[in-house]
Short mmCIF file of C-alpha atoms and ligand atoms in Angstrom, two decimals:
data_model
loop_
_atom_site.label_atom_id
_atom_site.label_comp_id
_atom_site.label_asym_id
_atom_site.label_seq_id
_atom_site.Cartn_x
_atom_site.Cartn_y
_atom_site.Cartn_z
CA MET A 1 0.00 0.00 0.00
CA ARG A 2 1.17 3.46 -0.86
CA ARG A 3 0.82 6.52 1.29
CA LEU A 4 0.46 10.00 -0.09
CA PRO A 5 3.87 11.57 0.47
CA VAL A 6 4.30 14.90 2.13
CA ILE A 7 4.51 17.30 -0.77
CA LEU A 8 7.84 19.07 -1.01
CA ALA A 9 7.81 22.58 0.28
CA ALA A 10 8.10 25.19 -2.41
CA ALA A 11 11.04 26.57 -0.45
CA ALA A 12 12.83 23.26 -0.72
CA LEU A 13 12.02 23.29 -4.41
CA LEU A 14 13.58 26.68 -4.85
CA LEU A 15 16.69 25.57 -2.99
CA SER A 16 17.13 22.26 -4.72
CA GLY A 17 15.64 23.21 -8.07
CA CYS A 18 14.16 19.74 -8.43
CA SER A 19 10.60 18.85 -9.33
CA THR A 20 7.80 17.72 -7.04
CA THR A 21 7.46 14.30 -5.47
CA THR A 22 5.77 11.68 -7.60
CA THR A 23 2.82 10.26 -5.77
CA PHE A 24 1.52 7.76 -8.27
CA ASP A 25 3.46 5.75 -10.83
CA GLY A 26 4.48 7.78 -13.83
CA MET A 27 2.75 10.99 -12.77
CA GLY A 28 4.10 14.22 -11.39
CA GLN A 29 1.45 15.26 -8.91
CA LYS A 30 1.54 18.85 -7.75
CA SER A 31 -0.48 18.36 -4.56
CA ASP A 32 -1.89 15.76 -2.18
CA VAL A 33 -5.46 16.95 -2.81
CA GLY A 34 -8.07 14.49 -4.07
CA ILE A 35 -11.67 14.91 -5.17
CA GLN A 36 -14.67 12.60 -4.91
CA LEU A 37 -16.69 13.05 -8.11
CA PHE A 38 -19.87 11.45 -6.83
CA GLN A 39 -21.82 9.69 -9.59
CA TRP A 40 -19.99 11.55 -12.35
CA ASN A 41 -19.94 9.39 -15.47
CA TRP A 42 -16.64 8.31 -16.99
CA ASP A 43 -16.79 10.72 -19.92
CA SER A 44 -17.45 13.67 -17.60
CA ILE A 45 -14.60 12.72 -15.27
CA ALA A 46 -12.20 12.48 -18.22
CA LYS A 47 -13.20 15.94 -19.41
CA GLU A 48 -12.85 17.40 -15.90
CA CYS A 49 -9.35 15.90 -15.53
CA THR A 50 -8.21 17.66 -18.69
CA GLU A 51 -10.01 20.95 -18.26
CA VAL A 52 -10.01 21.62 -14.52
CA LEU A 53 -8.41 19.07 -12.20
CA GLY A 54 -5.05 18.61 -13.92
CA PRO A 55 -4.49 22.35 -14.47
CA ALA A 56 -5.51 23.05 -10.83
CA GLY A 57 -2.98 20.50 -9.53
CA ILE A 58 -5.53 18.11 -8.01
CA ALA A 59 -3.79 14.75 -7.60
CA TRP A 60 -6.53 12.15 -7.64
CA VAL A 61 -10.18 11.47 -8.34
CA LEU A 62 -12.30 9.09 -6.29
CA THR A 63 -14.89 7.58 -8.65
CA SER A 64 -18.18 5.93 -7.75
CA PRO A 65 -18.22 2.11 -7.91
CA PRO A 66 -17.61 0.92 -11.51
CA GLN A 67 -18.86 -2.68 -11.34
CA GLU A 68 -22.18 -4.11 -12.55
CA HIS A 69 -24.96 -3.22 -10.10
CA ILE A 70 -28.65 -3.87 -9.54
CA MET A 71 -31.25 -2.06 -11.64
CA GLY A 72 -33.18 0.90 -10.27
CA SER A 73 -33.07 4.67 -10.40
CA ALA A 74 -31.53 5.37 -6.96
CA TRP A 75 -27.86 6.40 -6.69
CA TRP A 76 -27.22 3.61 -4.19
CA THR A 77 -27.76 0.82 -6.72
CA ALA A 78 -24.00 1.29 -7.30
CA TYR A 79 -23.35 -0.16 -3.81
CA GLN A 80 -25.01 -3.48 -4.65
CA PRO A 81 -22.60 -5.42 -6.89
CA VAL A 82 -24.04 -8.10 -9.14
CA SER A 83 -20.80 -8.99 -10.92
CA TYR A 84 -17.34 -7.48 -11.31
CA GLN A 85 -17.78 -6.52 -14.95
CA ILE A 86 -16.82 -2.88 -15.48
CA GLU A 87 -20.21 -2.02 -16.90
CA SER A 88 -22.46 0.42 -15.12
CA ARG A 89 -24.79 3.35 -15.58
CA LEU A 90 -21.67 5.52 -15.40
CA GLY A 91 -20.41 4.04 -18.64
CA THR A 92 -18.94 1.06 -20.45
CA ARG A 93 -15.60 -0.57 -19.82
CA GLU A 94 -14.24 1.22 -22.91
CA GLN A 95 -15.33 4.57 -21.51
CA PHE A 96 -13.80 3.67 -18.15
CA GLU A 97 -10.48 2.77 -19.80
CA ALA A 98 -10.49 5.99 -21.83
CA MET A 99 -11.10 7.98 -18.62
CA VAL A 100 -8.12 6.37 -16.89
CA THR A 101 -5.86 7.19 -19.84
CA THR A 102 -7.11 10.76 -20.19
CA CYS A 103 -6.80 11.51 -16.48
CA HIS A 104 -3.30 10.05 -16.38
CA GLU A 105 -2.31 12.30 -19.25
CA ALA A 106 -3.48 15.21 -17.08
CA ASP A 107 -1.43 13.89 -14.10
CA VAL A 108 -4.57 12.91 -12.21
CA ALA A 109 -4.68 9.46 -10.60
CA ILE A 110 -7.83 7.33 -10.45
CA ILE A 111 -8.98 5.85 -7.14
CA VAL A 112 -11.95 3.50 -7.41
CA ASP A 113 -14.64 2.92 -4.81
CA ALA A 114 -14.30 -0.82 -4.10
CA VAL A 115 -17.49 -2.44 -2.77
CA ILE A 116 -16.09 -5.72 -1.45
CA ASN A 117 -17.82 -6.37 1.88
CA HIS A 118 -21.04 -7.52 0.26
CA MET A 119 -23.06 -8.16 -2.86
CA THR A 120 -26.75 -7.21 -3.21
CA GLY A 121 -29.55 -6.83 -0.71
CA GLN A 122 -32.15 -8.31 -3.06
CA ASP A 123 -34.08 -11.13 -1.31
CA SER A 124 -35.54 -12.39 -4.57
CA GLY A 125 -32.51 -11.81 -6.80
CA GLY A 126 -32.86 -10.25 -10.24
CA THR A 127 -30.95 -9.22 -13.34
CA GLY A 128 -28.10 -6.74 -13.13
CA TRP A 129 -27.22 -3.74 -15.30
CA ALA A 130 -25.10 -5.85 -17.70
CA GLY A 131 -27.63 -8.70 -17.84
CA THR A 132 -26.21 -11.00 -15.16
CA GLU A 133 -28.88 -13.03 -13.39
CA PHE A 134 -28.31 -13.38 -9.68
CA GLY A 135 -29.84 -14.59 -6.43
CA HIS A 136 -29.34 -12.94 -3.03
CA TYR A 137 -26.55 -15.47 -2.27
CA GLU A 138 -25.76 -16.71 -5.82
CA TYR A 139 -23.56 -14.78 -8.24
CA PRO A 140 -22.53 -16.71 -11.38
CA GLU A 141 -18.81 -17.51 -11.58
CA LEU A 142 -18.14 -15.60 -8.36
CA TYR A 143 -19.95 -16.74 -5.22
CA THR A 144 -22.46 -19.27 -3.92
CA GLU A 145 -24.31 -19.64 -0.61
CA ASP A 146 -21.19 -20.86 1.29
CA ASP A 147 -19.32 -17.68 0.48
CA PHE A 148 -21.62 -15.58 2.66
CA HIS A 149 -22.10 -15.02 6.38
CA HIS A 150 -25.38 -15.86 8.02
CA CYS A 151 -24.61 -14.45 11.44
CA GLY A 152 -27.59 -15.81 13.30
CA LEU A 153 -27.34 -12.94 15.78
CA SER A 154 -30.58 -11.28 14.78
CA GLU A 155 -33.80 -12.47 13.22
CA SER A 156 -33.09 -10.90 9.83
CA ASP A 157 -29.31 -11.52 10.01
CA ASP A 158 -29.02 -7.72 9.82
CA ILE A 159 -26.59 -5.69 11.91
CA THR A 160 -28.41 -4.69 15.08
CA ASP A 161 -25.62 -3.81 17.50
CA TYR A 162 -22.66 -1.55 16.63
CA SER A 163 -21.19 -2.21 20.09
CA SER A 164 -20.39 -5.79 19.01
CA ALA A 165 -17.60 -6.33 16.48
CA GLU A 166 -18.96 -9.77 15.64
CA ASN A 167 -22.38 -8.33 14.88
CA VAL A 168 -20.93 -5.49 12.75
CA GLN A 169 -18.62 -7.74 10.75
CA ASN A 170 -20.59 -10.97 10.32
CA CYS A 171 -24.15 -9.71 10.01
CA GLU A 172 -25.68 -7.91 7.03
CA LEU A 173 -25.37 -4.17 6.61
CA VAL A 174 -28.93 -3.21 5.58
CA ASN A 175 -29.64 -6.70 4.18
CA LEU A 176 -26.57 -6.70 1.90
CA ALA A 177 -25.33 -10.31 1.42
CA ASP A 178 -22.20 -10.31 3.59
CA LEU A 179 -19.16 -11.95 2.01
CA ALA A 180 -17.14 -14.46 4.05
CA THR A 181 -14.03 -12.32 3.63
CA GLU A 182 -12.00 -14.64 5.87
CA LYS A 183 -12.15 -17.37 3.19
CA PRO A 184 -9.02 -17.41 1.00
CA SER A 185 -11.14 -18.21 -2.08
CA VAL A 186 -13.33 -15.14 -1.45
CA GLN A 187 -10.23 -13.00 -0.89
CA GLU A 188 -8.87 -14.30 -4.19
CA THR A 189 -12.07 -13.50 -6.10
CA ILE A 190 -12.16 -9.96 -4.68
CA ALA A 191 -8.47 -9.46 -5.44
CA ALA A 192 -8.99 -10.67 -9.03
CA TYR A 193 -11.54 -7.87 -9.49
CA LEU A 194 -9.20 -5.27 -8.01
CA ASN A 195 -6.33 -6.58 -10.13
CA GLU A 196 -8.49 -6.30 -13.23
CA LEU A 197 -8.88 -2.62 -12.37
CA ARG A 198 -5.12 -2.39 -11.74
CA SER A 199 -4.49 -3.82 -15.21
CA ILE A 200 -6.57 -0.95 -16.65
CA GLY A 201 -4.34 1.48 -14.78
CA VAL A 202 -6.37 2.21 -11.64
CA ASP A 203 -4.05 3.73 -9.02
CA GLY A 204 -5.84 2.90 -5.81
CA PHE A 205 -9.01 2.05 -3.95
CA ARG A 206 -11.47 3.37 -1.41
CA ILE A 207 -12.41 0.36 0.68
CA ASP A 208 -16.16 0.75 1.17
CA ALA A 209 -17.59 -0.43 4.51
CA ALA A 210 -14.12 -1.46 5.73
CA LYS A 211 -15.49 -1.43 9.30
CA HIS A 212 -17.64 -4.40 8.35
CA MET A 213 -14.63 -6.56 7.54
CA PRO A 214 -12.01 -7.57 10.13
CA ALA A 215 -8.81 -5.55 9.63
CA GLU A 216 -6.91 -8.78 8.95
CA ASP A 217 -9.30 -9.71 6.13
CA VAL A 218 -8.83 -6.31 4.51
CA ALA A 219 -5.05 -6.71 4.88
CA ALA A 220 -5.14 -10.19 3.33
CA ILE A 221 -7.10 -8.90 0.33
CA ILE A 222 -4.80 -5.92 -0.15
CA GLU A 223 -1.74 -8.17 0.00
CA ARG A 224 -3.12 -9.97 -3.04
CA ILE A 225 -3.31 -6.77 -5.10
CA ASP A 226 -0.61 -6.23 -7.73
CA GLY A 227 1.91 -3.45 -7.25
CA ASP A 228 1.52 -0.75 -4.67
CA PRO A 229 -1.94 0.81 -4.94
CA TYR A 230 -3.02 3.73 -2.76
CA ILE A 231 -5.58 2.57 -0.17
CA VAL A 232 -8.03 4.70 1.80
CA GLN A 233 -10.55 2.98 4.03
CA GLU A 234 -14.05 3.95 5.15
CA VAL A 235 -14.25 3.29 8.88
CA ILE A 236 -16.71 5.83 10.29
CA ARG A 237 -15.45 7.07 13.67
CA THR A 238 -18.19 6.74 16.28
CA ASP A 239 -17.27 7.07 19.95
CA GLY A 240 -17.82 3.99 22.03
CA GLU A 241 -17.74 1.51 19.17
CA PRO A 242 -15.23 -1.37 19.40
CA ILE A 243 -14.00 -0.91 15.81
CA GLN A 244 -12.05 2.29 15.14
CA PRO A 245 -10.17 3.65 12.09
CA GLU A 246 -6.80 3.15 13.79
CA ASP A 247 -7.29 -0.64 13.61
CA TYR A 248 -6.90 -0.43 9.81
CA LEU A 249 -3.75 1.65 9.44
CA ASP A 250 -1.61 -1.37 8.50
CA SER A 251 -3.53 -1.55 5.23
CA GLY A 252 -3.44 2.12 4.30
CA ASP A 253 -5.01 5.49 5.06
CA VAL A 254 -8.41 6.18 6.59
CA PHE A 255 -11.02 8.89 6.13
CA GLU A 256 -11.11 11.01 9.31
CA PHE A 257 -14.81 11.53 9.99
CA GLY A 258 -13.99 13.12 13.36
CA LEU A 259 -12.57 16.23 11.68
CA ALA A 260 -15.58 16.57 9.35
CA TYR A 261 -17.85 16.55 12.44
CA GLN A 262 -15.63 19.05 14.29
CA LEU A 263 -15.76 21.45 11.34
CA VAL A 264 -19.53 21.69 11.87
CA THR A 265 -18.98 22.61 15.52
CA TRP A 266 -16.20 25.07 14.81
CA MET A 267 -18.28 26.83 12.16
CA LYS A 268 -21.16 27.06 14.63
CA THR A 269 -19.13 28.34 17.57
CA GLY A 270 -16.64 30.37 15.57
CA SER A 271 -13.74 28.56 17.23
CA LEU A 272 -11.81 28.09 14.00
CA SER A 273 -8.48 28.34 15.80
CA SER A 274 -9.23 24.93 17.33
CA ILE A 275 -7.87 23.42 14.14
CA SER A 276 -4.41 24.40 15.36
CA ASN A 277 -4.89 21.92 18.25
CA VAL A 278 -6.06 19.17 15.96
CA ASP A 279 -3.53 16.80 17.55
CA SER A 280 -5.51 16.84 20.81
CA TYR A 281 -8.74 15.51 19.26
CA GLY A 282 -7.73 11.87 19.00
CA PHE A 283 -7.83 11.75 15.21
CA ALA A 284 -5.83 9.38 13.03
CA PRO A 285 -2.20 10.45 12.55
CA SER A 286 -1.93 13.25 10.00
CA GLU A 287 0.13 11.19 7.53
CA SER A 288 -2.52 8.43 7.45
CA SER A 289 -5.56 10.65 7.41
CA VAL A 290 -7.73 11.75 4.50
CA SER A 291 -9.63 14.82 5.66
CA PHE A 292 -12.88 16.11 4.19
CA VAL A 293 -15.79 18.46 4.76
CA GLU A 294 -18.46 16.07 3.44
CA ASN A 295 -18.96 12.86 1.50
CA HIS A 296 -22.00 11.44 -0.27
CA ASP A 297 -23.38 9.84 2.91
CA THR A 298 -22.86 12.83 5.20
CA GLU A 299 -24.36 15.33 2.75
CA ARG A 300 -27.46 13.11 2.87
CA ASN A 301 -27.63 12.35 6.60
CA ARG A 302 -26.80 16.03 7.25
CA GLU A 303 -24.07 15.19 9.74
CA THR A 304 -21.63 17.56 8.04
CA LEU A 305 -21.65 20.80 6.10
CA SER A 306 -22.58 20.56 2.45
CA TYR A 307 -23.18 22.74 -0.62
CA ARG A 308 -26.44 23.83 1.06
CA ASP A 309 -24.39 25.76 3.60
CA GLY A 310 -22.98 28.01 0.87
CA ALA A 311 -20.41 30.43 2.28
CA LYS A 312 -19.95 28.43 5.49
CA TYR A 313 -19.14 25.34 3.46
CA GLN A 314 -16.69 27.26 1.29
CA LEU A 315 -15.00 28.67 4.38
CA ALA A 316 -14.67 25.21 5.97
CA THR A 317 -13.21 23.88 2.71
CA ALA A 318 -10.71 26.75 2.60
CA LEU A 319 -9.67 26.07 6.21
CA LEU A 320 -9.25 22.35 5.49
CA LEU A 321 -7.07 23.08 2.45
CA ALA A 322 -4.93 25.51 4.44
CA SER A 323 -4.43 23.14 7.37
CA ASP A 324 -1.32 21.00 7.74
CA TYR A 325 -3.39 18.09 9.07
CA GLY A 326 -4.16 15.19 6.74
CA SER A 327 -4.58 15.03 2.97
CA PRO A 328 -7.81 16.72 1.91
CA VAL A 329 -10.37 15.22 -0.44
CA LEU A 330 -12.89 17.61 -1.98
CA TYR A 331 -16.41 16.57 -2.91
CA SER A 332 -18.60 17.30 -5.91
CA GLY A 333 -22.11 15.95 -6.47
CA TYR A 334 -25.64 16.94 -7.49
CA SER A 335 -28.44 18.72 -5.64
CA PHE A 336 -31.34 16.87 -4.05
CA THR A 337 -34.04 17.47 -1.48
CA ILE A 338 -34.59 13.92 -0.29
CA ASN A 339 -31.87 11.33 0.11
CA ASN A 340 -33.34 8.88 -2.33
CA ASN A 341 -33.80 11.41 -5.13
CA SER A 342 -32.59 9.62 -8.20
CA LEU A 343 -29.60 10.97 -10.01
CA PRO A 344 -29.65 12.80 -13.35
CA GLN A 345 -30.18 10.00 -15.91
CA ASP A 346 -31.65 9.35 -19.32
CA ALA A 347 -34.58 7.07 -20.15
CA ASP A 348 -32.27 4.02 -20.17
CA GLY A 349 -30.89 4.80 -16.72
CA LEU A 350 -27.52 6.02 -17.99
CA VAL A 351 -26.18 8.88 -15.90
CA THR A 352 -26.10 11.97 -18.09
CA ASP A 353 -23.04 14.12 -18.71
CA VAL A 354 -22.19 16.66 -16.05
CA ASP A 355 -23.27 20.17 -16.89
CA CYS A 356 -22.21 22.47 -14.04
CA ALA A 357 -24.93 24.76 -12.67
CA PRO A 358 -23.95 28.38 -12.10
CA PHE A 359 -23.26 29.26 -8.45
CA ALA A 360 -26.59 30.06 -6.75
CA GLU A 361 -28.27 30.40 -3.36
CA THR A 362 -30.46 27.36 -4.06
CA TYR A 363 -30.54 24.61 -6.67
CA ALA A 364 -33.31 22.59 -8.29
CA ASP A 365 -33.13 18.81 -7.78
CA GLY A 366 -30.60 17.04 -9.97
CA GLU A 367 -28.36 20.00 -10.82
CA TRP A 368 -24.63 19.32 -10.83
CA ILE A 369 -23.26 21.71 -8.20
CA CYS A 370 -19.56 21.56 -9.17
CA GLN A 371 -18.69 23.09 -5.81
CA HIS A 372 -15.03 22.22 -6.37
CA ARG A 373 -14.95 24.89 -9.07
CA TRP A 374 -16.02 27.66 -6.71
CA PRO A 375 -13.23 30.25 -6.87
CA SER A 376 -12.15 30.07 -3.23
CA THR A 377 -11.71 26.28 -3.45
CA LEU A 378 -9.58 26.21 -6.59
CA GLY A 379 -7.68 29.22 -5.22
CA MET A 380 -6.94 27.43 -1.96
CA VAL A 381 -5.72 24.33 -3.80
CA GLY A 382 -3.16 26.66 -5.38
CA TRP A 383 -2.38 28.07 -1.94
CA ARG A 384 -1.77 24.56 -0.56
CA ILE A 385 0.54 23.75 -3.47
CA ALA A 386 2.48 26.98 -2.91
CA VAL A 387 3.03 26.49 0.84
CA GLY A 388 3.88 22.78 0.62
CA SER A 389 4.85 21.39 4.00
CA THR A 390 6.09 24.63 5.57
CA GLU A 391 5.22 25.17 9.21
CA VAL A 392 2.20 27.00 10.55
CA GLN A 393 3.32 30.32 12.02
CA ASP A 394 2.23 33.92 12.67
CA GLU A 395 -1.07 32.69 14.13
CA TRP A 396 -3.69 35.26 15.10
CA SER A 397 -7.15 34.75 16.49
CA GLU A 398 -9.89 36.96 17.86
CA GLY A 399 -13.58 36.25 18.29
CA ASP A 400 -14.83 34.23 15.36
CA ALA A 401 -11.77 34.83 13.21
CA TYR A 402 -8.51 32.98 12.81
CA ALA A 403 -5.45 33.59 10.65
CA PHE A 404 -2.10 31.94 10.13
CA GLY A 405 0.83 31.74 7.78
CA ARG A 406 2.78 28.82 6.39
CA GLY A 407 6.43 29.78 6.49
CA SER A 408 7.09 32.82 4.33
CA LEU A 409 5.05 31.34 1.46
CA GLY A 410 1.44 32.00 2.33
CA TYR A 411 -0.94 33.66 4.76
CA ALA A 412 -4.69 33.10 5.17
CA VAL A 413 -7.45 34.72 7.22
CA PHE A 414 -10.79 33.04 8.01
CA ASN A 415 -13.76 35.05 9.26
CA ALA A 416 -16.63 32.96 10.67
CA ALA A 417 -18.75 35.94 11.72
CA ASP A 418 -21.77 37.79 10.38
CA ALA A 419 -19.75 41.01 10.49
CA ALA A 420 -16.80 42.07 8.37
CA LEU A 421 -13.38 41.96 9.99
CA ASP A 422 -11.03 44.98 9.71
CA GLN A 423 -7.59 44.00 10.82
CA THR A 424 -3.85 44.32 10.30
CA PHE A 425 -1.95 41.01 10.17
CA THR A 426 1.71 40.42 10.86
CA THR A 427 3.11 37.90 8.40
CA SER A 428 6.42 36.49 7.20
CA LEU A 429 5.58 37.18 3.55
CA PRO A 430 7.96 39.22 1.42
CA ALA A 431 6.71 42.79 0.91
CA GLY A 432 4.78 43.49 -2.30
CA ASP A 433 1.46 43.03 -4.04
CA TYR A 434 -0.51 39.78 -3.84
CA CYS A 435 -3.82 38.49 -5.23
CA ASN A 436 -6.49 37.32 -2.80
CA VAL A 437 -6.84 33.73 -4.06
CA ALA A 438 -9.91 33.10 -1.90
CA ALA A 439 -11.96 35.33 -4.21
CA GLU A 440 -12.57 35.47 -7.92
CA GLY A 441 -10.12 37.46 -10.07
CA CYS A 442 -7.25 39.29 -8.45
CA ASP A 443 -8.13 41.67 -5.63
CA VAL A 444 -4.76 43.22 -4.91
CA ILE A 445 -3.54 43.23 -1.31
CA THR A 446 -0.25 44.90 -0.43
CA VAL A 447 2.16 43.48 2.12
CA GLU A 448 4.11 46.42 3.57
CA ALA A 449 7.85 46.63 4.18
CA ASP A 450 7.26 45.47 7.77
CA ARG A 451 5.54 42.37 6.32
CA SER A 452 2.09 43.34 7.58
CA PHE A 453 -1.08 43.87 5.60
CA THR A 454 -4.40 45.45 6.42
CA VAL A 455 -7.61 44.13 4.97
CA GLN A 456 -11.35 43.99 5.37
CA VAL A 457 -12.48 40.36 5.37
CA PRO A 458 -16.20 40.08 4.50
CA PRO A 459 -18.50 37.96 6.72
CA TRP A 460 -18.11 34.18 6.30
CA SER A 461 -15.17 34.35 3.96
CA ALA A 462 -11.44 33.99 3.68
CA VAL A 463 -8.60 36.11 2.39
CA ALA A 464 -5.52 34.20 1.29
CA LEU A 465 -2.20 35.28 -0.17
CA HIS A 466 0.68 33.20 -1.46
CA VAL A 467 3.94 33.85 -3.23
CA ASP A 468 2.88 32.22 -6.50
CA ALA A 469 -0.17 34.47 -6.96
CA ARG A 470 1.09 37.98 -7.42
CA PRO A 471 -0.34 40.48 -9.91
C1 ARE B 501 -30.22 0.46 0.27
C2 ARE B 501 -31.50 0.86 1.00
C3 ARE B 501 -31.75 -0.11 2.17
C4 ARE B 501 -31.79 -1.54 1.67
C5 ARE B 501 -30.50 -1.85 0.94
C6 ARE B 501 -30.47 -3.24 0.36
O1 ARE B 501 -31.38 2.19 1.48
O2 ARE B 501 -32.99 0.25 2.77
O3 ARE B 501 -31.93 -2.43 2.77
O4 ARE B 501 -30.32 -0.90 -0.13
O5 ARE B 501 -31.39 -3.35 -0.69
C7 ARE B 501 -25.55 2.93 0.32
C8 ARE B 501 -26.78 3.63 0.89
C9 ARE B 501 -27.74 2.63 1.52
C10 ARE B 501 -28.10 1.55 0.52
C11 ARE B 501 -26.79 0.86 0.18
C12 ARE B 501 -26.97 -0.31 -0.79
O6 ARE B 501 -26.36 4.57 1.87
O7 ARE B 501 -28.93 3.34 1.89
O8 ARE B 501 -29.06 0.66 1.08
O9 ARE B 501 -25.92 1.82 -0.47
O10 ARE B 501 -27.56 0.13 -1.97
C13 ARE B 501 -22.74 2.45 8.05
C14 ARE B 501 -21.51 1.74 7.47
C15 ARE B 501 -20.87 2.50 6.33
C16 ARE B 501 -21.91 2.90 5.28
C17 ARE B 501 -22.98 3.72 5.99
C18 ARE B 501 -24.09 4.17 5.03
O11 ARE B 501 -20.57 1.51 8.51
O12 ARE B 501 -19.90 1.66 5.74
O13 ARE B 501 -23.59 2.91 7.02
N1 ARE B 501 -21.29 3.64 4.16
C19 ARE B 501 -20.93 2.98 2.89
C20 ARE B 501 -21.24 3.84 1.67
C21 ARE B 501 -22.74 3.94 1.49
C22 ARE B 501 -23.28 2.57 1.11
C23 ARE B 501 -22.61 1.47 1.82
C24 ARE B 501 -21.54 1.65 2.68
C25 ARE B 501 -22.99 0.09 1.46
O14 ARE B 501 -20.61 5.08 1.79
O15 ARE B 501 -23.13 4.91 0.55
O16 ARE B 501 -24.71 2.51 1.37
O17 ARE B 501 -22.15 -0.29 0.36
C26 ARE B 501 -23.03 4.67 12.85
C27 ARE B 501 -21.88 3.71 12.56
C28 ARE B 501 -21.49 3.75 11.08
C29 ARE B 501 -22.74 3.50 10.23
C30 ARE B 501 -23.76 4.59 10.55
C31 ARE B 501 -25.02 4.49 9.70
O18 ARE B 501 -22.57 6.00 12.73
O19 ARE B 501 -20.75 4.06 13.34
O20 ARE B 501 -20.53 2.75 10.83
O21 ARE B 501 -22.36 3.57 8.84
O22 ARE B 501 -24.11 4.50 11.93
O23 ARE B 501 -25.73 3.34 10.01
CA1 CA B 502 -18.82 -8.27 6.68
#
């Protein structure tokens, strides 16, 4: 398993004159920033790699699951595998292959959402997207009855008790046929699927529902994968549960849900400076942690901020990108009012091409938000690239506002208040004119000879300067 390396500081670059660290085979990534393109089809991801993600320096895309799935209009059909053919409503295998090639040409790696804890939750079976006929515990050429758990711990065999590891790992997550991942033959079948994706050029995997598989089973599967793929595991942190993200660090990185939840609190209470004490919150170690503001589950269960929070969401994203904790993954999806709203699709159920909606206060159902393109977010990706791994310094905080620099390469101010903030900041930036990269265009801000600058920061927004964005 490969970890995202600490990106070289721009200062080190200047001194050594060498290029950036290579994160993924054959690609020169500029940052450690990823993006989950939720339910984007393969053609749309390819286009975004070329037009936006590569030029912005975003290192990797997390795709939705690519394997054959059950029929139906809901987005979550993708999380019920019927076979491991790369044929889905997001596109054909050919389109998937073309996407991998195009993204690689743009220096963007492809991380695939791997649904390997279970197959479908269909009691009476059915026919999958690519025509495969299946039963709840029968999947042609892959699995039969014996390859599944029947936990016998609840009447339905469903998970009923998150305080019991046995219940969580051997029972069914919402009726999804639970694979006997301890069986070497099952591990081999899963690994064959992942290796098929590797042979197409896939660079890594999100391990869906990792909590529902013992850490040693996940490790045994990952050991069977060819080469050195990047691994990030979904183990939702919930206090008091026996299974925690730290249990999985031998296999790769983990998503840090704890930080996403804290961002909600900090935005509410205005205590943004708490992020400087992130080490005291009991999160996964920074180098193993993938940090985020929201994912597709949390934007639906409303446990985190989302596009609906507008400026607050943008501010949290800016803070996350500026922080030296973890490797951030951005999120981009479509608008909906109820969780089960089906995704934008044509009459055949194929997900339609992404057409980004203009930034607005509210969105109609099924509009592609493209929140990653909002100016402050792309600007802060550039800020993160410019500051590299330089230390946090020149911290300032007052009321609902917080500001800090990263070495002498960047400085950012975050204002989580309903009122504008008028303030002079002491920085380590070289004197001169800078663009505010947290806003559209180039609002010029002048750093004086004493390295200070004075600015008015509007309510719920950021101001950010870095040495690579000067008028
Ligand atoms: C759907 C229907 C169900 C139906 C089932 C089978 O909604 O009613 O029984 O199909 O037909 C997604 C959707 C589900 C959907 C499923 C399959 O969210 O609604 O079920 O696809 O189509 C737990 C897990 C965590 C999981 C979350 C959602 O630990 O792994 O629940 N997240 C991943 C994905 C999901 C996906 C799946 C797993 C399944 O990101 O999108 O489900 O592949 C505490 C615990 C958490 C727990 C949480 C919620 O906080 O600590 O661990 O998360 O409660 O229960
Ligand atoms: Ca399981």
